[in-house]
Amino acid sequence: LDNIEAYASIPNPVIIAGEQGTGKDTMANMIYMNGPDSENPLVIIDAEYMNKTKWMKLLEDDDSFFTMDNITIYIKNLHAINLECQMLLENYFTNTYVHKRNKFIFSYLSDYGDFLEDSTILPFLQNKLVSFHIVLPNLSERSEDISSLSSLFIGESITKHGKQILGLNPKALELLEEFNWTYNIDQLKRVIAECIVLTDNYSISDETVKTVLETEKTKSKQLFGT
């Protein structure tokens, strides 16, 4: 967060990497909001919903936003782009210099092994387009942030649920800090919301947190068999 203004102010593309739920979209939006083109459109392309036909249409149409100037284009889930479409994008960037006219932000799942091993577009973006790389840590690696994040999520949720909750008791916070967060910030936000629903006091108890986290562990076992 301290470096967002620096990354936003430069014309170079920015690549954001992180596990699921680490806040890549939030980071991209903050770079856009702090950039010189924040009053111009932000265009978001989710590569998971793209195929060759869609990419070709986007790159070849005369009225495509790729022909515009001074906008921010955020291409998320780079890991979902197959090698053929990666080459299409690389050729387009090379031949049009679209990245010189607009601010580009990219993101991908950092634990997507095949993409990291086989990708051609990632080294292209880093070396040819001189993109700056931001790696977001997972929540379990920054447990010291859980207290402030929890306070933020409690503040967001209490109005929605009509509760008067001031925070977590110390043991409840300790349980959150020791938990292995598979889905990172997104998961923490959901856990806090569920704890608020189950709480009728002024603070969230460790018993409530323990109950909700046990459910999270059960769901994780069902999904991953661990």
Coordinates of C-alpha atoms in Angstrom, one line a residue:
L1 CA 0.0 0.0 0.0
D2 CA 2.9 2.4 0.7
N3 CA 4.1 1.8 -2.8
I4 CA 0.8 2.2 -4.7
E5 CA 1.3 5.8 -5.6
A6 CA 4.7 5.1 -7.0
Y7 CA 3.4 2.2 -9.2
A8 CA 0.4 4.2 -10.2
S9 CA 2.4 7.3 -11.3
I10 CA 4.7 5.5 -13.8
P11 CA 3.6 4.5 -17.3
N12 CA 5.1 1.0 -17.0
P13 CA 2.6 -1.9 -16.8
V14 CA 2.2 -3.6 -13.4
I15 CA 1.9 -7.3 -12.8
I16 CA 0.2 -8.4 -9.6
A17 CA 0.7 -12.0 -8.4
G18 CA -0.8 -13.7 -5.5
E19 CA -2.8 -16.7 -4.3
Q20 CA -6.6 -16.7 -4.5
G21 CA -8.2 -14.2 -2.2
T22 CA -5.0 -12.1 -1.5
G23 CA -6.6 -8.9 -2.9
K24 CA -5.2 -8.7 -6.4
D25 CA -8.4 -6.9 -7.8
T26 CA -8.3 -4.5 -4.9
M27 CA -4.7 -3.7 -5.6
A28 CA -5.4 -3.2 -9.3
N29 CA -8.3 -0.8 -8.5
M30 CA -6.1 1.2 -6.1
I31 CA -3.4 1.6 -8.7
Y32 CA -6.0 2.9 -11.1
M33 CA -7.6 5.3 -8.6
N34 CA -4.2 6.8 -7.7
G35 CA -3.1 7.1 -11.3
P36 CA -3.1 10.2 -13.6
D37 CA -6.0 8.6 -15.7
S38 CA -8.3 7.9 -12.8
E39 CA -11.0 10.1 -14.4
N40 CA -10.9 8.0 -17.6
P41 CA -12.4 4.5 -17.9
L42 CA -11.0 1.4 -16.2
V43 CA -11.6 -1.6 -18.5
I44 CA -11.4 -5.1 -16.9
I45 CA -10.9 -8.2 -19.0
D46 CA -11.2 -11.6 -17.2
A47 CA -9.1 -14.0 -19.2
E48 CA -11.1 -17.0 -17.7
Y49 CA -14.0 -16.0 -20.0
M50 CA -11.9 -15.3 -23.1
N51 CA -11.1 -17.6 -26.0
K52 CA -9.3 -17.1 -29.3
T53 CA -12.3 -15.7 -31.1
K54 CA -13.0 -13.2 -28.4
W55 CA -9.4 -12.1 -28.3
M56 CA -9.3 -11.7 -32.1
K57 CA -12.4 -9.6 -32.1
L58 CA -11.1 -7.4 -29.3
L59 CA -7.7 -6.9 -31.0
E60 CA -9.0 -6.4 -34.5
D61 CA -12.2 -4.2 -34.1
D62 CA -11.8 -0.6 -35.1
D63 CA -14.0 0.5 -32.2
S64 CA -12.3 -1.7 -29.6
F65 CA -11.2 0.1 -26.4
F66 CA -7.6 -1.1 -27.4
T67 CA -7.7 1.8 -29.9
M68 CA -8.4 4.3 -27.1
D69 CA -5.8 6.5 -25.4
N70 CA -5.2 7.3 -21.7
I71 CA -7.3 4.6 -20.2
T72 CA -6.5 1.8 -17.7
I73 CA -6.8 -1.8 -18.9
Y74 CA -6.7 -4.5 -16.3
I75 CA -6.3 -8.1 -17.7
K76 CA -6.9 -10.5 -14.8
N77 CA -6.2 -14.3 -14.5
L78 CA -3.3 -14.3 -17.0
H79 CA -2.9 -18.0 -16.1
A80 CA -6.1 -18.8 -18.0
I81 CA -4.7 -17.7 -21.4
N82 CA -3.5 -20.6 -23.5
L83 CA -0.2 -20.4 -25.4
E84 CA -1.8 -19.5 -28.7
C85 CA -3.6 -16.6 -27.3
Q86 CA -0.6 -15.5 -25.4
M87 CA 1.3 -15.2 -28.7
L88 CA -1.6 -13.2 -30.1
L89 CA -1.3 -10.7 -27.3
E90 CA 2.5 -10.5 -27.5
N91 CA 2.3 -9.8 -31.3
Y92 CA -0.3 -7.1 -30.7
F93 CA 1.7 -5.3 -28.0
T94 CA 4.8 -5.5 -30.2
N95 CA 3.1 -4.1 -33.3
T96 CA 0.8 -1.5 -31.9
Y97 CA 2.6 -0.2 -28.8
V98 CA -0.8 0.0 -27.1
H99 CA 1.0 -0.1 -23.8
K100 CA 2.6 3.3 -24.6
R101 CA -0.8 4.9 -24.9
N102 CA -2.6 3.3 -21.9
K103 CA -1.8 2.0 -18.4
F104 CA -1.9 -1.8 -18.2
I105 CA -2.3 -3.9 -15.1
F106 CA -2.1 -7.7 -15.2
S107 CA -2.7 -10.3 -12.5
Y108 CA -2.4 -14.1 -12.1
L109 CA -2.5 -16.8 -9.5
S110 CA 1.0 -17.2 -8.2
D111 CA 0.5 -20.9 -7.2
Y112 CA -0.6 -21.9 -10.8
G113 CA 2.4 -24.0 -11.5
D114 CA 1.9 -24.8 -15.2
F115 CA 1.5 -21.1 -16.1
L116 CA 4.8 -20.2 -14.3
E117 CA 6.6 -23.0 -16.0
D118 CA 5.2 -22.8 -19.6
S119 CA 4.1 -19.2 -20.0
T120 CA 5.6 -17.1 -22.8
I121 CA 3.6 -13.9 -22.0
L122 CA 4.9 -13.5 -18.4
P123 CA 8.6 -13.1 -19.4
F124 CA 7.4 -11.0 -22.4
L125 CA 5.6 -8.6 -20.1
Q126 CA 8.5 -8.5 -17.6
N127 CA 11.3 -8.1 -20.1
K128 CA 9.9 -6.6 -23.3
L129 CA 7.3 -4.3 -21.8
V130 CA 9.4 -3.6 -18.7
S131 CA 6.5 -4.4 -16.3
F132 CA 6.9 -4.0 -12.6
H133 CA 6.0 -7.1 -10.5
I134 CA 4.1 -7.0 -7.2
V135 CA 3.8 -10.3 -5.2
L136 CA 1.1 -10.2 -2.6
P137 CA 1.8 -12.4 0.4
N138 CA -0.8 -14.9 1.6
L139 CA -2.7 -14.2 4.8
S140 CA -0.9 -16.9 6.8
E141 CA 2.4 -15.1 6.1
R142 CA 1.2 -11.9 7.5
S143 CA -0.8 -12.9 10.6
E144 CA 0.2 -9.5 12.2
D145 CA -2.3 -7.9 9.8
I146 CA -5.3 -10.1 10.9
S147 CA -6.1 -7.8 13.8
S148 CA -6.5 -4.7 11.7
L149 CA -8.2 -6.5 8.9
S150 CA -10.7 -8.1 11.3
S151 CA -11.5 -4.7 12.7
L152 CA -12.1 -3.3 9.2
F153 CA -14.4 -6.2 8.3
I154 CA -16.3 -6.0 11.6
G155 CA -16.8 -2.3 11.0
E156 CA -18.2 -3.1 7.5
S157 CA -20.5 -5.8 8.7
I158 CA -22.1 -4.6 11.9
T159 CA -24.3 -2.0 10.2
K160 CA -25.4 -4.5 7.7
H161 CA -26.4 -7.0 10.4
G162 CA -27.7 -4.5 12.9
K163 CA -25.2 -5.6 15.6
Q164 CA -23.3 -3.5 18.2
I165 CA -20.0 -5.5 18.2
L166 CA -16.8 -3.7 19.3
G167 CA -14.3 -6.4 18.3
L168 CA -12.8 -9.8 19.1
N169 CA -11.7 -11.0 22.5
P170 CA -8.0 -11.8 22.8
K171 CA -8.3 -15.5 22.5
A172 CA -10.6 -15.2 19.5
L173 CA -8.0 -13.1 17.7
E174 CA -5.3 -15.6 18.6
L175 CA -7.3 -18.4 17.0
L176 CA -7.6 -16.3 13.8
E177 CA -3.9 -15.6 13.7
E178 CA -3.0 -19.3 14.1
F179 CA -5.4 -20.5 11.4
N180 CA -4.2 -21.7 8.0
W181 CA -6.1 -19.4 5.5
T182 CA -6.6 -21.3 2.2
Y183 CA -8.6 -18.4 0.6
N184 CA -6.8 -15.6 2.4
I185 CA -8.5 -12.2 2.9
D186 CA -11.7 -13.4 1.2
Q187 CA -12.0 -16.2 3.6
L188 CA -11.2 -14.1 6.6
K189 CA -13.9 -11.6 5.6
R190 CA -16.5 -14.4 5.3
V191 CA -15.5 -15.9 8.7
I192 CA -15.8 -12.5 10.4
A193 CA -19.3 -12.0 8.8
E194 CA -20.4 -15.4 10.1
C195 CA -19.1 -14.8 13.5
I196 CA -21.0 -11.5 13.6
V197 CA -24.2 -13.3 12.7
L198 CA -23.6 -15.8 15.6
T199 CA -22.7 -13.1 18.2
D200 CA -25.2 -11.4 20.5
N201 CA -22.6 -9.7 22.8
Y202 CA -20.3 -6.7 22.4
S203 CA -17.4 -8.9 21.4
I204 CA -16.8 -12.0 19.4
S205 CA -15.9 -14.9 21.6
D206 CA -13.2 -17.5 21.1
E207 CA -16.0 -20.2 21.2
T208 CA -17.7 -18.6 18.3
V209 CA -14.5 -18.2 16.3
K210 CA -13.6 -21.8 17.0
T211 CA -17.0 -23.1 15.8
V212 CA -16.8 -21.2 12.6
L213 CA -13.2 -22.2 11.9
E214 CA -14.0 -25.9 12.5
T215 CA -16.6 -25.6 9.8
E216 CA -14.0 -24.0 7.5
K217 CA -11.6 -26.9 8.2
T218 CA -14.4 -29.4 7.4
K219 CA -15.1 -27.7 4.1
S220 CA -11.4 -27.7 3.2
K221 CA -11.2 -31.4 3.8
Q222 CA -14.2 -32.0 1.6
L223 CA -12.7 -29.9 -1.2
F224 CA -9.1 -31.0 -1.0
G225 CA -9.1 -34.2 0.9
T226 CA -6.7 -32.9 3.5

